[in-house]
Short mmCIF file of C-alpha atoms and ligand atoms in Angstrom, two decimals:
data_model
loop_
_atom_site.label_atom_id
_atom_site.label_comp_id
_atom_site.label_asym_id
_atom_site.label_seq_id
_atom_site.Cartn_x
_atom_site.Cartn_y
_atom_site.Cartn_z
CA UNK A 13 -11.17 -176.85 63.41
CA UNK A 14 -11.87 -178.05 66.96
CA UNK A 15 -10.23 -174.68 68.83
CA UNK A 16 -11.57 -171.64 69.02
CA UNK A 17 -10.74 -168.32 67.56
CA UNK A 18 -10.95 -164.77 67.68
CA UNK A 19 -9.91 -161.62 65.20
CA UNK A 20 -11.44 -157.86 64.96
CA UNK A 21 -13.67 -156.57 67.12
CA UNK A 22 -17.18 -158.56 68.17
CA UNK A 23 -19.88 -157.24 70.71
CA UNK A 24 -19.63 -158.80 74.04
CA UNK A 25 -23.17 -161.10 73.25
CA UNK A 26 -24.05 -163.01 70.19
CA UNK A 27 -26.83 -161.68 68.31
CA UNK A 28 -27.49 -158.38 70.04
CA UNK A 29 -26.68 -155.20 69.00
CA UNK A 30 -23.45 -153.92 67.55
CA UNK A 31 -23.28 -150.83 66.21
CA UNK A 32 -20.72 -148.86 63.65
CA UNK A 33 -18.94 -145.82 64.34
CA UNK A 34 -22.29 -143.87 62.31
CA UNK A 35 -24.90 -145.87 64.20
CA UNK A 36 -25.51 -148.48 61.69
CA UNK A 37 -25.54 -152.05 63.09
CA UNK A 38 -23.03 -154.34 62.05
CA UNK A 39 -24.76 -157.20 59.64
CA UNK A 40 -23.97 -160.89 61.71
CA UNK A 41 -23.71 -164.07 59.96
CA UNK A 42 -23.99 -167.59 61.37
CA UNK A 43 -20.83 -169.01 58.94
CA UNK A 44 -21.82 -172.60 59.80
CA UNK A 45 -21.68 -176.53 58.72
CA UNK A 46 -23.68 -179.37 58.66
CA UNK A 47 -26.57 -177.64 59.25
CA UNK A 48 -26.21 -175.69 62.82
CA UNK A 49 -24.53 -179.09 64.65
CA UNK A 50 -20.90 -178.64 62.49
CA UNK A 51 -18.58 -175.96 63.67
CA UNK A 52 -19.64 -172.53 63.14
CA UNK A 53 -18.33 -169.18 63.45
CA UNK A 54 -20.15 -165.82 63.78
CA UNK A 55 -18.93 -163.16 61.33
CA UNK A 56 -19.87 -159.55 61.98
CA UNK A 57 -19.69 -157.60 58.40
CA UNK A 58 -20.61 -153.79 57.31
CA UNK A 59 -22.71 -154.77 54.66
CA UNK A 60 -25.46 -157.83 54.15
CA UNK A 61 -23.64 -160.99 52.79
CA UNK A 62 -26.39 -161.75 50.64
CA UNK A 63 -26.28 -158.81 48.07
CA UNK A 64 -26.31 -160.95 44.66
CA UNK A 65 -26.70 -158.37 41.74
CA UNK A 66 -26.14 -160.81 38.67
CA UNK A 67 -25.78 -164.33 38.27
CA UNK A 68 -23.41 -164.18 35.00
CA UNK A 69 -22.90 -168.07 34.03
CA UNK A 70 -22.45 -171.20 34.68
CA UNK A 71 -20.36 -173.88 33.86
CA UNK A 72 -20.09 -177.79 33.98
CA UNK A 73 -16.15 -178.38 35.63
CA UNK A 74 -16.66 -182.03 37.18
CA UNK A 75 -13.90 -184.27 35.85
CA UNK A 76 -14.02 -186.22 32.75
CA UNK A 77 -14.10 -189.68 33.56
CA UNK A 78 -11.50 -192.17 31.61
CA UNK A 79 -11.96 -195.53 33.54
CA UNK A 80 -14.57 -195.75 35.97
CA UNK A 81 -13.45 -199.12 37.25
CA UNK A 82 -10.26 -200.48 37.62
CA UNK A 83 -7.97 -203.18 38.80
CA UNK A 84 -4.48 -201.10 37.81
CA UNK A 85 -1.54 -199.70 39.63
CA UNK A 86 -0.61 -196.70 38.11
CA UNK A 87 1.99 -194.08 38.48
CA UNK A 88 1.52 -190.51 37.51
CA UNK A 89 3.73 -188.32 36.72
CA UNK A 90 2.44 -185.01 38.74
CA UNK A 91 5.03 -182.79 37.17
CA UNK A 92 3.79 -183.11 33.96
CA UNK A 93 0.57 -181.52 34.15
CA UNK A 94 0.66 -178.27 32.47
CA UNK A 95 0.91 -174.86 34.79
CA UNK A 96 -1.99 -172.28 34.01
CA UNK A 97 -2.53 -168.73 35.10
CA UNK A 98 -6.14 -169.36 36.04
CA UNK A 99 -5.73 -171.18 40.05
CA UNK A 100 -9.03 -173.01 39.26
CA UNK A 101 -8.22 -174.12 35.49
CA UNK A 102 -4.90 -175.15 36.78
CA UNK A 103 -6.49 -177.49 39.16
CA UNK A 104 -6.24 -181.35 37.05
CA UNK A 105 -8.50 -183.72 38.91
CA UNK A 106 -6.75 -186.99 38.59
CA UNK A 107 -8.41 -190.09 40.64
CA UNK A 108 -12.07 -189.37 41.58
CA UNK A 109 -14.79 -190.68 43.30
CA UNK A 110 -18.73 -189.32 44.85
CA UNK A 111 -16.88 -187.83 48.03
CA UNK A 112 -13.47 -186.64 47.34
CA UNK A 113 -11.40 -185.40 43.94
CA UNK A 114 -7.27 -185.93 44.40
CA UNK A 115 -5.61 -183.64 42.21
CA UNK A 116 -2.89 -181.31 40.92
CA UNK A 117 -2.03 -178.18 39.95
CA UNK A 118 0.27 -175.84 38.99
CA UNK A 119 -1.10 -172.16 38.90
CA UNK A 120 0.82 -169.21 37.77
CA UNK A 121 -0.84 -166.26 38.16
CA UNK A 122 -2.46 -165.24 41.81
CA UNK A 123 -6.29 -165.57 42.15
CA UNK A 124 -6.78 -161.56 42.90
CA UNK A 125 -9.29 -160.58 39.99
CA UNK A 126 -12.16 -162.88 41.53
CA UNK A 127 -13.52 -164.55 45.08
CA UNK A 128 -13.49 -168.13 45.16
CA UNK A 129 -16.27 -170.49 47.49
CA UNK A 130 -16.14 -174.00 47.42
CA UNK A 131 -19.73 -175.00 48.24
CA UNK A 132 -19.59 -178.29 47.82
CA UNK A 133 -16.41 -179.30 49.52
CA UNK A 134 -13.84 -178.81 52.17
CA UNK A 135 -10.34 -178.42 50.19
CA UNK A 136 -7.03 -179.36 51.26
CA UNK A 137 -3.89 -177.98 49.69
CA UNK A 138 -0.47 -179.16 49.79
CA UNK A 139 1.98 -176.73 48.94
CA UNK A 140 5.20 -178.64 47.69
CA UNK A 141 6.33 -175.61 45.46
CA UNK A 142 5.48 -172.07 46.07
CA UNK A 143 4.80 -169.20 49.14
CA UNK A 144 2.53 -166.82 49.31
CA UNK A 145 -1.14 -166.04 51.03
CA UNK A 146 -4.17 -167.01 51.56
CA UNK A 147 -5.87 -164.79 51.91
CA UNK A 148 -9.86 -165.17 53.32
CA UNK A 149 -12.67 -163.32 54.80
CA UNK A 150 -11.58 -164.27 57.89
CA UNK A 151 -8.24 -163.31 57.99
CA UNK A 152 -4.71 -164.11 55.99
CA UNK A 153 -2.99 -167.10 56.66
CA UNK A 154 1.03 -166.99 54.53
CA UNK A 155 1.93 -170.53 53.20
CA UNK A 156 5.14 -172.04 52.65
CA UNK A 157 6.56 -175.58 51.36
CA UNK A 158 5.38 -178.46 53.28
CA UNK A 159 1.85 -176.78 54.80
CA UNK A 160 -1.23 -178.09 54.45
CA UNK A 161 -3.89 -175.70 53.81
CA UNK A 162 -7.79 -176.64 55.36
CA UNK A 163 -10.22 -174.22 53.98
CA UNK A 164 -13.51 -175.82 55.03
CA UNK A 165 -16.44 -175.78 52.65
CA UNK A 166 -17.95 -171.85 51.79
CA UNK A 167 -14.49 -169.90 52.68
CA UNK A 168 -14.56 -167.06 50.72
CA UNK A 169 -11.17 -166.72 49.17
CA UNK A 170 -8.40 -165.74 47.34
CA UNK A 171 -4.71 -166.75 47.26
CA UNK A 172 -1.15 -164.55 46.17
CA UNK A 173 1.45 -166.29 44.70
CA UNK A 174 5.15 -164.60 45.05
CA UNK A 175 6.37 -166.61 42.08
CA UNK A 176 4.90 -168.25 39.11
CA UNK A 177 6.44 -171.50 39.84
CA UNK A 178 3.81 -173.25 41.98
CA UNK A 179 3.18 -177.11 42.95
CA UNK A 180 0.06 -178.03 44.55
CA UNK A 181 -1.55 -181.52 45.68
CA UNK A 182 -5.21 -180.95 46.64
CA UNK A 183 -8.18 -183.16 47.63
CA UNK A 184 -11.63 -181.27 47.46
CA UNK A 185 -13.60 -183.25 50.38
CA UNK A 186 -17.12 -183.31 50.21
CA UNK A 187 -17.10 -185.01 53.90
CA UNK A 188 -15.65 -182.19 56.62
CA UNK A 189 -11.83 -182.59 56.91
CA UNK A 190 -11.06 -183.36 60.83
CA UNK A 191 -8.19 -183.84 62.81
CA UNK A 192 -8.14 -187.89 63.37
CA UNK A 193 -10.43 -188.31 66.77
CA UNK A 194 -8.71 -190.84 68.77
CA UNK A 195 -6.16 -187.68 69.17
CA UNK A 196 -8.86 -185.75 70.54
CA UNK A 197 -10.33 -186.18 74.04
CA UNK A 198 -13.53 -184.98 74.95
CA UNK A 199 -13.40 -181.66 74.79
CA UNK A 200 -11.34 -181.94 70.83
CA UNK A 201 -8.06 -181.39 72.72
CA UNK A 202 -5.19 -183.19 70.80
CA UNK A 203 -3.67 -185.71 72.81
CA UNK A 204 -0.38 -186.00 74.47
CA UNK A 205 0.46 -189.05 71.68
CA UNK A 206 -0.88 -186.90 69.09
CA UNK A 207 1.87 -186.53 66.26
CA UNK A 208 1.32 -182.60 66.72
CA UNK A 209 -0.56 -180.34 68.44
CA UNK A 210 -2.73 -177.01 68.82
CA UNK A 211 0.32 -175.09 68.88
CA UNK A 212 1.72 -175.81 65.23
CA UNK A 213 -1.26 -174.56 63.47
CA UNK A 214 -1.09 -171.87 61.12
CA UNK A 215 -4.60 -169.71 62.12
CA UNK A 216 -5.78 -167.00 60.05
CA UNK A 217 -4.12 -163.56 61.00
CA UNK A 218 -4.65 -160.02 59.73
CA UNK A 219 -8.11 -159.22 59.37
CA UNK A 220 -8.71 -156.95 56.32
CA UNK A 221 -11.55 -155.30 56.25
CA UNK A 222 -12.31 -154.01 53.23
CA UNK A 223 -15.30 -150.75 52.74
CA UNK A 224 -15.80 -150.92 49.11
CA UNK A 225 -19.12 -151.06 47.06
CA UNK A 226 -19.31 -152.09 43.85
CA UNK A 227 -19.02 -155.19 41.57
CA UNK A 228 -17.47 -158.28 43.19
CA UNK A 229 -16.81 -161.21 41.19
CA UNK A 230 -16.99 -164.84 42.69
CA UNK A 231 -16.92 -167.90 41.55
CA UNK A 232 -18.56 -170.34 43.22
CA UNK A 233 -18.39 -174.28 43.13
CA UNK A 234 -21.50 -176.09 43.57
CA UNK A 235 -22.54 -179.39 42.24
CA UNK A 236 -19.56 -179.86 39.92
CA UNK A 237 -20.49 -176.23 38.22
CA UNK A 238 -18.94 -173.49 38.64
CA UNK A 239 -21.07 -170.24 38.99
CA UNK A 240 -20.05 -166.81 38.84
CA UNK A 241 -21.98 -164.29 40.12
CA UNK A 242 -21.33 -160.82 40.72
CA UNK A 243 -21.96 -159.00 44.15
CA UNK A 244 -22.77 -155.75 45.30
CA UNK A 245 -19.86 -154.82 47.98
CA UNK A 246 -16.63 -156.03 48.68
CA UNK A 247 -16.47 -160.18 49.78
CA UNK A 248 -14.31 -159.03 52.74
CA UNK A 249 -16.08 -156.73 55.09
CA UNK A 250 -15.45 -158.35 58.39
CA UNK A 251 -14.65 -156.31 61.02
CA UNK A 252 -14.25 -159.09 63.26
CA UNK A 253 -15.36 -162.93 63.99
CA UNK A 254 -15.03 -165.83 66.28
CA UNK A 255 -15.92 -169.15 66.74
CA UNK A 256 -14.93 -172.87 65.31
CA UNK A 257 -14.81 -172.33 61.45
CA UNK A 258 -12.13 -171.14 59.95
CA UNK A 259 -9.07 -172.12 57.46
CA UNK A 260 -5.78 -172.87 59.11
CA UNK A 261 -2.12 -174.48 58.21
CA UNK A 262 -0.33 -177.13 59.17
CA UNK A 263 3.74 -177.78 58.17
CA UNK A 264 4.27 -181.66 57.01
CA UNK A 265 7.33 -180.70 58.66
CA UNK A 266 5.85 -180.25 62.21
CA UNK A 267 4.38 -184.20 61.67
CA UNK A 268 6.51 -185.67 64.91
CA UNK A 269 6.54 -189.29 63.27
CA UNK A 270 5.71 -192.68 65.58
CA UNK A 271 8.56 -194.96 65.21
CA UNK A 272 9.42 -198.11 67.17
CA UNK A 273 11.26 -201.35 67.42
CA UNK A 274 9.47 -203.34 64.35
CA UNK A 275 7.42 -202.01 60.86
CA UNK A 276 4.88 -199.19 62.12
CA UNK A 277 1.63 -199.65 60.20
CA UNK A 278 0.07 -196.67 58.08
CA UNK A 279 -2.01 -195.28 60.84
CA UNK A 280 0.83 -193.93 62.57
CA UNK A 281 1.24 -191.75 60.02
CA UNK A 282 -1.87 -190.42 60.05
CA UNK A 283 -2.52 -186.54 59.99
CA UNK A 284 -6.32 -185.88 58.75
CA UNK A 285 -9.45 -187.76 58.37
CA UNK A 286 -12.99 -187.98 56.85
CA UNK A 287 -15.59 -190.32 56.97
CA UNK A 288 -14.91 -191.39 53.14
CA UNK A 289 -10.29 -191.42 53.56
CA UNK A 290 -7.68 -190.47 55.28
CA UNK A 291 -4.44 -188.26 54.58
CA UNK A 292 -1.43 -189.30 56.21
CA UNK A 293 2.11 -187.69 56.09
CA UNK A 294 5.00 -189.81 55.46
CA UNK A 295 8.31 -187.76 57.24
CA UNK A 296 11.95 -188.16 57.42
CA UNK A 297 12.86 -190.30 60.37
CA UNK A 298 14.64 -192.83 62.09
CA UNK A 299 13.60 -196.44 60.98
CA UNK A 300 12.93 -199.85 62.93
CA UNK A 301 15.70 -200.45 65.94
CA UNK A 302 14.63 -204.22 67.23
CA UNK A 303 17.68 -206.37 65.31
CA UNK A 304 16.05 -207.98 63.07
CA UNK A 305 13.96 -205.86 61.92
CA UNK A 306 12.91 -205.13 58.15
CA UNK A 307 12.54 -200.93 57.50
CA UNK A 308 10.59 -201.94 54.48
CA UNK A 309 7.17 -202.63 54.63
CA UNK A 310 5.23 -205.59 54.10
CA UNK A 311 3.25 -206.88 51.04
CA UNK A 312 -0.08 -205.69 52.13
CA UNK A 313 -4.13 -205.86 50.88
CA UNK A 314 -5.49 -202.41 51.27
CA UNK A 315 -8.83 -205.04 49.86
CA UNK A 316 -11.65 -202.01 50.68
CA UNK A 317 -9.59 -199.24 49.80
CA UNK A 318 -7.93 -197.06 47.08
CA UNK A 319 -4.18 -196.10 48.08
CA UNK A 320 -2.87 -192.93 46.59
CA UNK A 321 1.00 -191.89 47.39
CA UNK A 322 2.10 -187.98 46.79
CA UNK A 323 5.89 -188.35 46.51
CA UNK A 324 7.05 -185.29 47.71
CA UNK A 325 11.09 -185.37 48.44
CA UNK A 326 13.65 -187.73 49.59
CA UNK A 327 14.04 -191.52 48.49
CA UNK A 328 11.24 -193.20 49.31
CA UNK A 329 12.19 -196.37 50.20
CA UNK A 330 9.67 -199.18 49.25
CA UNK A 331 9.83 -197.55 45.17
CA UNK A 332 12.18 -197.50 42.28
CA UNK A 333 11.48 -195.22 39.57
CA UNK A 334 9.82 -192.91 42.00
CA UNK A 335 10.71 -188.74 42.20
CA UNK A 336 9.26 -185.72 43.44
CA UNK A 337 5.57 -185.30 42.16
CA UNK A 338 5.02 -188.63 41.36
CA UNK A 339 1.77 -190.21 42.35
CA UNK A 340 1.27 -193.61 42.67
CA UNK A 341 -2.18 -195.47 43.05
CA UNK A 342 -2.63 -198.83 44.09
CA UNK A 343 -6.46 -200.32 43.67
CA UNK A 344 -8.00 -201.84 46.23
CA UNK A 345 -8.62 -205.62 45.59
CA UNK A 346 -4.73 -206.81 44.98
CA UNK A 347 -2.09 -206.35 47.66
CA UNK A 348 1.02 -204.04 46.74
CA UNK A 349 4.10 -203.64 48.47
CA UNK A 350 8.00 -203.24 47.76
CA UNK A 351 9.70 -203.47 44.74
CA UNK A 352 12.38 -206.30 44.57
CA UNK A 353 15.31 -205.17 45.67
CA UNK A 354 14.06 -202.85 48.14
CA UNK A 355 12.71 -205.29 50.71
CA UNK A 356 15.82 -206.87 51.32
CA UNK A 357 17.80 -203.36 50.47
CA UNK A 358 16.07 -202.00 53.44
CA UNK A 359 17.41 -204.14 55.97
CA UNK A 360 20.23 -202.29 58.03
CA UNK A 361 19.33 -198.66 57.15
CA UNK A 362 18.91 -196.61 60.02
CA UNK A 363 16.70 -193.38 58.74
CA UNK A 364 14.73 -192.22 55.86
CA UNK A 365 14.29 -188.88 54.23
CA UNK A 366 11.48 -189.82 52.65
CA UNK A 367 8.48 -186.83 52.85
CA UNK A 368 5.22 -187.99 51.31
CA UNK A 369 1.23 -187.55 51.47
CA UNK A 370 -0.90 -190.51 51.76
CA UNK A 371 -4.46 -190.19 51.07
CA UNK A 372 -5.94 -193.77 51.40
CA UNK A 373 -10.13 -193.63 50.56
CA UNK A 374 -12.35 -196.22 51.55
CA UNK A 375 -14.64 -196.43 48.26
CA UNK A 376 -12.83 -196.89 44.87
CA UNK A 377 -11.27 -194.21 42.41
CA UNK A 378 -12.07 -193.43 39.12
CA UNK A 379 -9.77 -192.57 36.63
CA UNK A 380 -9.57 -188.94 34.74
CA UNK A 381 -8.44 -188.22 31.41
CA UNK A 382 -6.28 -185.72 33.15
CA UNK A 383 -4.82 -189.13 34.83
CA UNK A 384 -4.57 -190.86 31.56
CA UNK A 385 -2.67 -188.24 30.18
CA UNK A 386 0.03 -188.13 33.15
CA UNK A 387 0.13 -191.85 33.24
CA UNK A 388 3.77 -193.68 32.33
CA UNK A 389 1.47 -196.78 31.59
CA UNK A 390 3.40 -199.78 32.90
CA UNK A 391 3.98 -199.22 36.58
CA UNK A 392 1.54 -202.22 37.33
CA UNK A 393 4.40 -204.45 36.14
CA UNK A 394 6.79 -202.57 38.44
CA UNK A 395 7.05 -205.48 41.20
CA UNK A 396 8.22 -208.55 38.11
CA UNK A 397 11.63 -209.80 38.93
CA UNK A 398 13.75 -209.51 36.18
FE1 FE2 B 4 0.50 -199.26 50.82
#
């Protein structure tokens, strides 16, 4: 998160120090990636971080691969993949590969009983169904349809639901998720043609701070296991923090889109990136305006990379057959583009209301049994003209 931010109470000088009300000093953490050259922020707690008292279990969670290579469009029906209390056993990996997981899931029940860390990844939730909060050791962030959650890797959270009925699309990143840099200038500013800006972030608010001792659960993803360990005082003890690492939200609906007089390409639409894909938000807007210009898009070859479509609301104007939660993925390898009908259909429309998530990765996917089980099986015979 290339700004910087501030909640609680920190002493006026890194790693000097800072005393409680009793005389005790304050315990500091460096909260940091990629060794100390990622972003970093400096976390000022009442008790040490590092008070493990048991190390309970620990269990093998990586996906269960069903095709490891393939040439096939598929569509999958998101909907369909059973809601769960648990947040983490509702997550379904679906399409897979070493550096990211694309999934769904569809918890019921808040994640209050336990922590959660993601060591291993940086995770990115879409909300398309649901509200509630985040809720971190760095401060509470409330979430809403359309926003994009970034919780970078190690965020010590949990997450409150107001309803049961919940809808998420999530990629778990092990590559830091980053704003796309040819918005950024020098100093990570977002530029003036950036599609949005500093000011339609979501940053963490209301610092709790909590003065409890104890036993702590937390579960804690690590190498495709999931660990739970138990600690000694209470996750979120910050009295105050600041610095570059942090979660924060970001409305689909505050994407400004990039239109002009002929087809925009992809890129345009871009939101996030990594070094192994890109997410990019597809918003309602007005199409094409030279006079002979096609809304549709063109056949293309995505040859060196995996496509995957999150159809989120609004007809989406390249498909048939296509609703919300659908997700489609077209293989690198073989070019994809509208069906018949829509190509030419296209041609004199003057807006969309089509709202959907694009994450496009630049090794191939792998196929879940999750997947297999959401998949209606013949969309790669979708484009045939009858
Ligand atoms: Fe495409």
């Amino acid at each position: 998160m290339p700004i910087y931010h501030r909640l609680g109470k920190i002493p006026p000088k890194r790693h000097t120090q800072f005393r409680q009300p009793n005389g005790e000093l304050y315990y500091e953490q460096l909260f940091g990636t990629i060794g100390f050259d990622g972003m970093s922020s400096l976390t000022y707690h009442l008790r040490r971080p590092t008070q493990v008292k048991e190390i309970l279990s620990s269990i093998d969670v990586s996906p269960k691969i069903a095709e490891a290579k393939t040439i096939k469009s598929r569509k999958l029906i998101g909907f369909n993949a059973p809601p769960e209390d648990d947040f983490l056993e509702a997550r379904k990996a679906l399409l897979v590969n070493a550096t990211v997981q694309i999934g769904v899931a569809a918890p019921r029940k808040s994640l209050t009983d336990y922590f959660y860390k993601n060591a291993d990844a940086d995770e990115m939730l879409f909300i398309h169904r649901g509200t509630g909060t985040l809720k971190t050791f760095l401060g509470n962030i409330s979430f809403e349809y359309g926003d994009y959650l970034i919780i970078p890797r190690g965020m010590i959270y949990q997450i409150e639901f107001d309803t049961e009925d919940n809808r998420i699309f999530y990629t778990e990143s092990t590559d830091p998720i980053y704003t796309p840099k040819r918005y950024r200038n020098h100093f990570g500013q977002l530029l003036e043609h950036s599609p949005y800006c500093e000011r339609d972030y979501k940053l963490p608010t209301d610092l709790e701070t909590h003065d409890e001792v104890g036993e702590f659960t937390m579960k804690i993803k690590k190498q495709g296991m999931l660990h739970t360990l138990v600690y000694a005082s209470h996750p979120f003890d910050v009295v105050g923090w600041d610095g570059y690492n942090f979660p924060y939200g970001f409305s689909i609906h505050n994407f400004e889109p990039i239109t002009g007089r002929v087809h925009q390409p992809p890129p345009v639409h871009q939101t996030f990136e990594t070094k192994s894909f890109v997410v990019c938000s597809f918003v309602p807007r007005l199409y094409d305006y030279h006079p002979l210009s096609i809304p549709a898009p063109y056949n293309h070859s995505n040859i060196d990379s995996d496509e995957v479509l999150y159809y989120v609301d609004g007809d989406f104007m390249s498909r048939t057959g296509i609703g919300p939660g659908y997700i489609s993925l077209h293989p690198g390898g073989i070019p994809h583009g509208p069906h018949p009908g829509t190509y030419e259909g296209s041609i004199g429309h003057t807006k969309t209301e089509e709202l959907a998530v694009m994450v496009d990765t630049f090794s191939p996917l792998q196929v879940t049994e999750e997947a297999v089980k959401i998949d209606d099986g013949k969309y790669y015979q979708s484009w045939l003209e009858k």
